[in-house]
Amino acid sequence: MGIVRHRLFWPVAALALLIVVNTINTPTFLRIRVRDGHLYGALIDILRNSSPLLLVAVGMTLVIATRGIDLSVGAVVAIAGAVALTYIGSAPDPSSVGTVITGIGIALVLSLVLGTWNGFLVSVIGIQPIIATLVLMTAGRGIAMLITGGMITTITSPPYKVIGSGYWAALPVSVIVAGTIFLVVALLTRRTALGMLIESVGINPEASRLAGVRSRSIIWTVYAMSALFAGIAGLMISSGVMAADANNAGMLIELDAILAVVIGGTSLAGGKFSLAGTMVGAIVLETLDLTVTILGIPPAVTPLFKAIVVIAVVVMQSPIVRNRLAARRRGEPGDPRGVHGVQPAEPSSAEVTV
Amino acid sequence: MRRKLAVAAAAMAVLTLAACGGTTEPEEPATEDVAEGGDAMEGDLVVVGFSQVGAESGWRAANTKSIQDNLTKENGFDLKFSDAQQKQENQIQAIRSYIAQGVDVIAFSPVVESGWDAVLEEAKAAGIPVVLTDRAVDSQDDTLYETFIGSDFVLEGEMAGEWVSENLATEPIKVVELQGTTGSAPAIDRKEGFESATADNPNVEIIASQTGNFTRSEGKTVMEGFLQAHDDIDLVFAHNDDMGLGAIEAIEAAGLVPGEDIKIVTIDAVKDGMQALADGKINYIVECNPLLGPDLVDIINKVMAGDEVEKRIVVKDLAFDQEAAIEALPDRQY
């Protein structure tokens, strides 16, 4: 019983169900082989493909915990890829490690600057986050197009390719990078007071400020981090295909990231957040994409299929539905408030998706 | 999505143009009449208002450049160019402003198919001829525009299918298809063309078909899924080069050799695709030529001279195998 009520039960159940369905359809789904000295298999593909989304979603989780939202991450993804590839492509030797590191450095510094700009608009100027980040969301792709000159920039640079397609210790580099960042953020927020401070800012910024929390710096920092992570995701995405597509790279990733956060059980109203939930959410979304291909669902039906899965997860997760189910199991009449009550920091995720 | 559609449509239109010209050089379709026409207009510039879909891809950029390079003062044109940023309302606004300015000819690549009757009627009432480039409108009344020059997407799919049927399908092959954006004309038509061209060959079996949205990264992700679900894929048919290029990455990551272990056939023939073809990673590409300017010059001159132009102008599509790509690559403009 207890495990069913856990916040992550339904997302994990959905993930398990998707994997079971895939395995029934393709018995080799769970098989992980060693090919050319590295691991290869559907599960590895899922982890690698969810790395960029995981990074963006981790940043988004922190931003959402402060009661904000960052719509500009997709544009930052496009800009980071555009800057890195344009720099590396125009360098005399695109294959030199130094060039690649410089290109990555420039892209990440620029991402950080863009995030700082978002943070400035939100925390200092006091613009609502959705509006403040909308500016960069719309203008950002224009910036990326300007950098690439409207073309899809492609390069040949083995060192750069490592980020998105390379392997370290038989594992995809992008998984290692995303995993390391995830762990660092988790340690920083859960083993220091930072997580609690972020939550307090999200629950009541004014009370936090009066209690001595430096809300402004915290808000500023989370937007900067969100953009930095989006920048790293942008490098991974552009490296995966060795092309910077200003028009399409990271398209709608902001919504996928928000969805991953919501599936993971973090409330868009700010406050309590769950990084583990976000990770499960990101992996669920990526597995869903792969499932569509593996099951051979016709493209015209794909959005409906995805919608049904996502709606099912968020509905099952909503506190009201969960409590009713729990009450029914105990044979009590359905009480919408249930025995556990609805925590203010955890309102119905179902509402969010409407 | 719409952007991609537009791009693809634009690409098609261009192809069509080239086909009409009937020349064998992809870079210079139907330019014979240009000089003549230009001379006829001597001394008096033809004012052309052109509303482009946007600047969303390399294909589109080449398309825009071709139009700007051909509708020049030297050729007798005063080009007023606007970029609709993939929005129909911007395009309608631009066309209205061209009508208000009293331009001689309006040309545009419609972002979407529907909703053009009102503004086209305004143009007709003002006596301004309209030329559609690379994408059609769904108006019932075809007197609203002079002509539509655009590629035949079905034919492109057929050309790809025929080549596969003749060259690869001498033994049973299993095909996976990377479709364009769901519901877009190029995706629907290229799929239809490929299927009809391979229908009479029992050796061709399409075992999976999924959208890769015309983008490289989705082409790669979907191909990874195909590779997990099927271990017997012989051929990838991608609705554009970009998805094919994404598929190459996925195939290489799976430890297979693209172009050999798994053959690849695509449509578009943009530079990156041609390079991959020349490198042997792609096996066949049907072209979609964006260099539409010369044909547009030709048509506008005919319209201004009062000559009849056909309502639908389709250009013959070219196609390249690996050897043709090596030859064509040095001169490739886009």
PDB file of C-alpha atoms in Angstrom, chain B residues 50-234:
ATOM      1  CA  PHE B  50       7.894  38.810 -53.263  1.00  0.00           C
ATOM      2  CA  SER B  51       6.761  37.405 -49.949  1.00  0.00           C
ATOM      3  CA  GLN B  52       9.037  34.597 -48.800  1.00  0.00           C
ATOM      4  CA  VAL B  53       7.996  31.994 -46.236  1.00  0.00           C
ATOM      5  CA  GLY B  54      10.928  32.681 -43.945  1.00  0.00           C
ATOM      6  CA  ALA B  55      14.594  31.953 -43.458  1.00  0.00           C
ATOM      7  CA  GLU B  56      14.236  28.626 -41.771  1.00  0.00           C
ATOM      8  CA  SER B  57      16.687  26.380 -43.591  1.00  0.00           C
ATOM      9  CA  GLY B  58      19.660  26.173 -45.867  1.00  0.00           C
ATOM     10  CA  TRP B  59      17.288  25.170 -48.608  1.00  0.00           C
ATOM     11  CA  ARG B  60      15.189  28.264 -48.077  1.00  0.00           C
ATOM     12  CA  ALA B  61      18.249  30.482 -47.870  1.00  0.00           C
ATOM     13  CA  ALA B  62      19.380  29.197 -51.269  1.00  0.00           C
ATOM     14  CA  ASN B  63      15.878  29.769 -52.608  1.00  0.00           C
ATOM     15  CA  THR B  64      15.854  33.370 -51.373  1.00  0.00           C
ATOM     16  CA  LYS B  65      19.312  34.047 -52.720  1.00  0.00           C
ATOM     17  CA  SER B  66      18.378  32.688 -56.119  1.00  0.00           C
ATOM     18  CA  ILE B  67      15.364  34.981 -56.297  1.00  0.00           C
ATOM     19  CA  GLN B  68      17.327  38.016 -55.135  1.00  0.00           C
ATOM     20  CA  ASP B  69      20.182  37.285 -57.526  1.00  0.00           C
ATOM     21  CA  ASN B  70      17.902  36.949 -60.531  1.00  0.00           C
ATOM     22  CA  LEU B  71      15.272  39.623 -59.994  1.00  0.00           C
ATOM     23  CA  THR B  72      17.903  42.346 -60.258  1.00  0.00           C
ATOM     24  CA  LYS B  73      17.915  45.820 -61.766  1.00  0.00           C
ATOM     25  CA  GLU B  74      20.213  44.508 -64.514  1.00  0.00           C
ATOM     26  CA  ASN B  75      17.543  41.980 -65.448  1.00  0.00           C
ATOM     27  CA  GLY B  76      14.885  44.675 -65.423  1.00  0.00           C
ATOM     28  CA  PHE B  77      13.329  44.161 -62.022  1.00  0.00           C
ATOM     29  CA  ASP B  78      12.764  46.200 -58.914  1.00  0.00           C
ATOM     30  CA  LEU B  79      12.372  43.525 -56.230  1.00  0.00           C
ATOM     31  CA  LYS B  80      10.510  44.270 -53.032  1.00  0.00           C
ATOM     32  CA  PHE B  81      11.307  41.349 -50.765  1.00  0.00           C
ATOM     33  CA  SER B  82       9.672  40.511 -47.456  1.00  0.00           C
ATOM     34  CA  ASP B  83      10.160  37.644 -45.029  1.00  0.00           C
ATOM     35  CA  ALA B  84       6.954  36.326 -43.458  1.00  0.00           C
ATOM     36  CA  GLN B  85       8.717  34.458 -40.660  1.00  0.00           C
ATOM     37  CA  GLN B  86       6.478  31.452 -41.304  1.00  0.00           C
ATOM     38  CA  LYS B  87       3.323  33.396 -40.454  1.00  0.00           C
ATOM     39  CA  GLN B  88       0.399  33.692 -42.792  1.00  0.00           C
ATOM     40  CA  GLU B  89      -0.752  36.968 -41.308  1.00  0.00           C
ATOM     41  CA  ASN B  90       2.616  38.547 -42.087  1.00  0.00           C
ATOM     42  CA  GLN B  91       2.327  37.293 -45.619  1.00  0.00           C
ATOM     43  CA  ILE B  92      -1.188  38.659 -46.098  1.00  0.00           C
ATOM     44  CA  GLN B  93      -0.024  41.964 -44.680  1.00  0.00           C
ATOM     45  CA  ALA B  94       2.904  42.038 -47.101  1.00  0.00           C
ATOM     46  CA  ILE B  95       0.665  41.247 -50.069  1.00  0.00           C
ATOM     47  CA  ARG B  96      -1.790  43.974 -49.073  1.00  0.00           C
ATOM     48  CA  SER B  97       1.045  46.449 -48.867  1.00  0.00           C
ATOM     49  CA  TYR B  98       2.249  45.379 -52.333  1.00  0.00           C
ATOM     50  CA  ILE B  99      -1.276  45.957 -53.639  1.00  0.00           C
ATOM     51  CA  ALA B 100      -1.336  49.386 -51.999  1.00  0.00           C
ATOM     52  CA  GLN B 101       2.013  50.231 -53.551  1.00  0.00           C
ATOM     53  CA  GLY B 102       0.711  49.147 -56.937  1.00  0.00           C
ATOM     54  CA  VAL B 103       3.492  46.717 -57.824  1.00  0.00           C
ATOM     55  CA  ASP B 104       3.425  45.094 -61.282  1.00  0.00           C
ATOM     56  CA  VAL B 105       3.566  41.473 -60.145  1.00  0.00           C
ATOM     57  CA  ILE B 106       3.162  39.744 -56.793  1.00  0.00           C
ATOM     58  CA  ALA B 107       4.931  36.449 -56.204  1.00  0.00           C
ATOM     59  CA  PHE B 108       4.871  34.438 -53.004  1.00  0.00           C
ATOM     60  CA  SER B 109       5.398  31.021 -51.451  1.00  0.00           C
ATOM     61  CA  PRO B 110       2.266  30.463 -49.378  1.00  0.00           C
ATOM     62  CA  VAL B 111       3.088  29.456 -45.818  1.00  0.00           C
ATOM     63  CA  VAL B 112      -0.090  27.390 -45.646  1.00  0.00           C
ATOM     64  CA  GLU B 113      -2.544  26.233 -48.277  1.00  0.00           C
ATOM     65  CA  SER B 114      -5.792  27.770 -47.143  1.00  0.00           C
ATOM     66  CA  GLY B 115      -7.176  31.208 -46.413  1.00  0.00           C
ATOM     67  CA  TRP B 116      -5.906  33.123 -49.416  1.00  0.00           C
ATOM     68  CA  ASP B 117      -9.090  33.869 -51.365  1.00  0.00           C
ATOM     69  CA  ALA B 118      -9.798  37.279 -49.862  1.00  0.00           C
ATOM     70  CA  VAL B 119      -6.356  38.756 -50.374  1.00  0.00           C
ATOM     71  CA  LEU B 120      -5.965  37.185 -53.809  1.00  0.00           C
ATOM     72  CA  GLU B 121      -9.289  38.697 -54.837  1.00  0.00           C
ATOM     73  CA  GLU B 122      -8.012  42.074 -53.717  1.00  0.00           C
ATOM     74  CA  ALA B 123      -4.978  41.604 -55.931  1.00  0.00           C
ATOM     75  CA  LYS B 124      -7.164  40.519 -58.817  1.00  0.00           C
ATOM     76  CA  ALA B 125      -9.435  43.533 -58.339  1.00  0.00           C
ATOM     77  CA  ALA B 126      -6.361  45.750 -58.429  1.00  0.00           C
ATOM     78  CA  GLY B 127      -5.301  44.062 -61.674  1.00  0.00           C
ATOM     79  CA  ILE B 128      -2.038  42.704 -60.246  1.00  0.00           C
ATOM     80  CA  PRO B 129      -1.056  39.229 -61.500  1.00  0.00           C
ATOM     81  CA  VAL B 130       0.017  36.749 -58.815  1.00  0.00           C
ATOM     82  CA  VAL B 131       2.575  33.967 -59.216  1.00  0.00           C
ATOM     83  CA  LEU B 132       2.729  31.171 -56.637  1.00  0.00           C
ATOM     84  CA  THR B 133       6.126  29.659 -56.065  1.00  0.00           C
ATOM     85  CA  ASP B 134       6.925  26.269 -54.597  1.00  0.00           C
ATOM     86  CA  ARG B 135       3.687  25.785 -52.690  1.00  0.00           C
ATOM     87  CA  ALA B 136       0.064  25.770 -53.799  1.00  0.00           C
ATOM     88  CA  VAL B 137      -3.067  27.403 -52.420  1.00  0.00           C
ATOM     89  CA  ASP B 138      -6.301  25.457 -52.146  1.00  0.00           C
ATOM     90  CA  SER B 139      -8.545  28.106 -53.757  1.00  0.00           C
ATOM     91  CA  GLN B 140     -11.238  26.670 -55.993  1.00  0.00           C
ATOM     92  CA  ASP B 141     -10.981  29.701 -58.263  1.00  0.00           C
ATOM     93  CA  ASP B 142      -7.775  29.317 -60.242  1.00  0.00           C
ATOM     94  CA  THR B 143      -8.218  32.672 -61.963  1.00  0.00           C
ATOM     95  CA  LEU B 144      -6.956  34.221 -58.724  1.00  0.00           C
ATOM     96  CA  TYR B 145      -3.366  33.499 -59.739  1.00  0.00           C
ATOM     97  CA  GLU B 146      -1.499  33.268 -63.007  1.00  0.00           C
ATOM     98  CA  THR B 147       0.477  30.157 -62.349  1.00  0.00           C
ATOM     99  CA  PHE B 148       1.899  27.899 -59.704  1.00  0.00           C
ATOM    100  CA  ILE B 149       5.439  26.774 -60.204  1.00  0.00           C
ATOM    101  CA  GLY B 150       6.385  24.012 -57.830  1.00  0.00           C
ATOM    102  CA  SER B 151       7.833  20.536 -57.590  1.00  0.00           C
ATOM    103  CA  ASP B 152       5.820  17.400 -57.945  1.00  0.00           C
ATOM    104  CA  PHE B 153       6.420  15.674 -54.625  1.00  0.00           C
ATOM    105  CA  VAL B 154       4.702  12.503 -55.770  1.00  0.00           C
ATOM    106  CA  LEU B 155       7.050  12.287 -58.718  1.00  0.00           C
ATOM    107  CA  GLU B 156      10.054  12.671 -56.400  1.00  0.00           C
ATOM    108  CA  GLY B 157       8.826   9.752 -54.316  1.00  0.00           C
ATOM    109  CA  GLU B 158       8.272   7.742 -57.488  1.00  0.00           C
ATOM    110  CA  MET B 159      11.767   8.438 -58.774  1.00  0.00           C
ATOM    111  CA  ALA B 160      13.229   7.246 -55.490  1.00  0.00           C
ATOM    112  CA  GLY B 161      10.979   4.182 -55.526  1.00  0.00           C
ATOM    113  CA  GLU B 162      11.797   3.291 -59.114  1.00  0.00           C
ATOM    114  CA  TRP B 163      15.514   3.475 -58.497  1.00  0.00           C
ATOM    115  CA  VAL B 164      15.170   1.234 -55.445  1.00  0.00           C
ATOM    116  CA  SER B 165      12.967  -1.166 -57.334  1.00  0.00           C
ATOM    117  CA  GLU B 166      15.368  -1.444 -60.264  1.00  0.00           C
ATOM    118  CA  ASN B 167      18.727  -1.319 -58.533  1.00  0.00           C
ATOM    119  CA  LEU B 168      18.340  -2.798 -55.089  1.00  0.00           C
ATOM    120  CA  ALA B 169      15.191  -4.868 -55.051  1.00  0.00           C
ATOM    121  CA  THR B 170      16.498  -7.676 -57.232  1.00  0.00           C
ATOM    122  CA  GLU B 171      16.274  -9.736 -54.074  1.00  0.00           C
ATOM    123  CA  PRO B 172      13.858  -9.238 -51.151  1.00  0.00           C
ATOM    124  CA  ILE B 173      14.701  -6.098 -49.171  1.00  0.00           C
ATOM    125  CA  LYS B 174      13.245  -4.652 -46.010  1.00  0.00           C
ATOM    126  CA  VAL B 175      12.683  -0.911 -46.066  1.00  0.00           C
ATOM    127  CA  VAL B 176      12.179   1.569 -43.234  1.00  0.00           C
ATOM    128  CA  GLU B 177      10.807   4.986 -44.052  1.00  0.00           C
ATOM    129  CA  LEU B 178      11.589   8.272 -42.303  1.00  0.00           C
ATOM    130  CA  GLN B 179       8.631  10.466 -43.073  1.00  0.00           C
ATOM    131  CA  GLY B 180       8.541  14.227 -43.125  1.00  0.00           C
ATOM    132  CA  THR B 181       6.332  16.276 -40.859  1.00  0.00           C
ATOM    133  CA  THR B 182       3.040  14.461 -40.358  1.00  0.00           C
ATOM    134  CA  GLY B 183       0.343  15.864 -42.607  1.00  0.00           C
ATOM    135  CA  SER B 184       2.673  17.969 -44.723  1.00  0.00           C
ATOM    136  CA  ALA B 185       2.276  17.797 -48.482  1.00  0.00           C
ATOM    137  CA  PRO B 186       5.838  16.624 -49.153  1.00  0.00           C
ATOM    138  CA  ALA B 187       5.548  13.867 -46.540  1.00  0.00           C
ATOM    139  CA  ILE B 188       2.202  12.628 -47.849  1.00  0.00           C
ATOM    140  CA  ASP B 189       3.163  12.862 -51.518  1.00  0.00           C
ATOM    141  CA  ARG B 190       6.658  11.417 -51.275  1.00  0.00           C
ATOM    142  CA  LYS B 191       5.330   8.484 -49.283  1.00  0.00           C
ATOM    143  CA  GLU B 192       2.575   7.929 -51.831  1.00  0.00           C
ATOM    144  CA  GLY B 193       4.990   8.178 -54.759  1.00  0.00           C
ATOM    145  CA  PHE B 194       7.480   5.769 -53.224  1.00  0.00           C
ATOM    146  CA  GLU B 195       4.785   3.252 -52.364  1.00  0.00           C
ATOM    147  CA  SER B 196       3.191   3.348 -55.803  1.00  0.00           C
ATOM    148  CA  ALA B 197       6.538   2.989 -57.554  1.00  0.00           C
ATOM    149  CA  THR B 198       7.505  -0.037 -55.486  1.00  0.00           C
ATOM    150  CA  ALA B 199       4.043  -1.592 -55.307  1.00  0.00           C
ATOM    151  CA  ASP B 200       4.560  -3.884 -58.305  1.00  0.00           C
ATOM    152  CA  ASN B 201       7.857  -5.206 -56.956  1.00  0.00           C
ATOM    153  CA  PRO B 202       7.145  -7.957 -54.421  1.00  0.00           C
ATOM    154  CA  ASN B 203      10.744  -7.782 -53.225  1.00  0.00           C
ATOM    155  CA  VAL B 204      10.214  -4.411 -51.575  1.00  0.00           C
ATOM    156  CA  GLU B 205       8.718  -4.653 -48.124  1.00  0.00           C
ATOM    157  CA  ILE B 206       8.233  -1.502 -46.068  1.00  0.00           C
ATOM    158  CA  ILE B 207       8.482  -2.808 -42.519  1.00  0.00           C
ATOM    159  CA  ALA B 208       8.279   0.473 -40.593  1.00  0.00           C
ATOM    160  CA  SER B 209       7.429   4.071 -41.248  1.00  0.00           C
ATOM    161  CA  GLN B 210       7.682   6.885 -38.725  1.00  0.00           C
ATOM    162  CA  THR B 211       7.995  10.650 -38.800  1.00  0.00           C
ATOM    163  CA  GLY B 212      11.374  12.256 -38.280  1.00  0.00           C
ATOM    164  CA  ASN B 213       9.919  15.718 -38.779  1.00  0.00           C
ATOM    165  CA  PHE B 214      12.402  16.596 -41.541  1.00  0.00           C
ATOM    166  CA  THR B 215      15.105  17.167 -38.932  1.00  0.00           C
ATOM    167  CA  ARG B 216      18.463  15.566 -38.440  1.00  0.00           C
ATOM    168  CA  SER B 217      18.137  14.871 -34.742  1.00  0.00           C
ATOM    169  CA  GLU B 218      14.699  13.278 -34.995  1.00  0.00           C
ATOM    170  CA  GLY B 219      15.839  11.289 -38.005  1.00  0.00           C
ATOM    171  CA  LYS B 220      18.633   9.960 -35.825  1.00  0.00           C
ATOM    172  CA  THR B 221      16.430   9.143 -32.841  1.00  0.00           C
ATOM    173  CA  VAL B 222      13.812   7.394 -34.940  1.00  0.00           C
ATOM    174  CA  MET B 223      16.458   5.434 -36.802  1.00  0.00           C
ATOM    175  CA  GLU B 224      17.896   4.282 -33.463  1.00  0.00           C
ATOM    176  CA  GLY B 225      14.445   2.975 -32.595  1.00  0.00           C
ATOM    177  CA  PHE B 226      14.154   1.194 -35.941  1.00  0.00           C
ATOM    178  CA  LEU B 227      17.528  -0.434 -35.383  1.00  0.00           C
ATOM    179  CA  GLN B 228      16.407  -1.685 -31.981  1.00  0.00           C
ATOM    180  CA  ALA B 229      13.113  -3.005 -33.258  1.00  0.00           C
ATOM    181  CA  HIS B 230      14.383  -4.616 -36.460  1.00  0.00           C
ATOM    182  CA  ASP B 231      17.728  -6.270 -37.023  1.00  0.00           C
ATOM    183  CA  ASP B 232      17.141  -6.945 -40.703  1.00  0.00           C
ATOM    184  CA  ILE B 233      16.851  -3.466 -42.241  1.00  0.00           C
ATOM    185  CA  ASP B 234      18.263  -3.248 -45.776  1.00  0.00           C
TER     186      ASP B 234
END
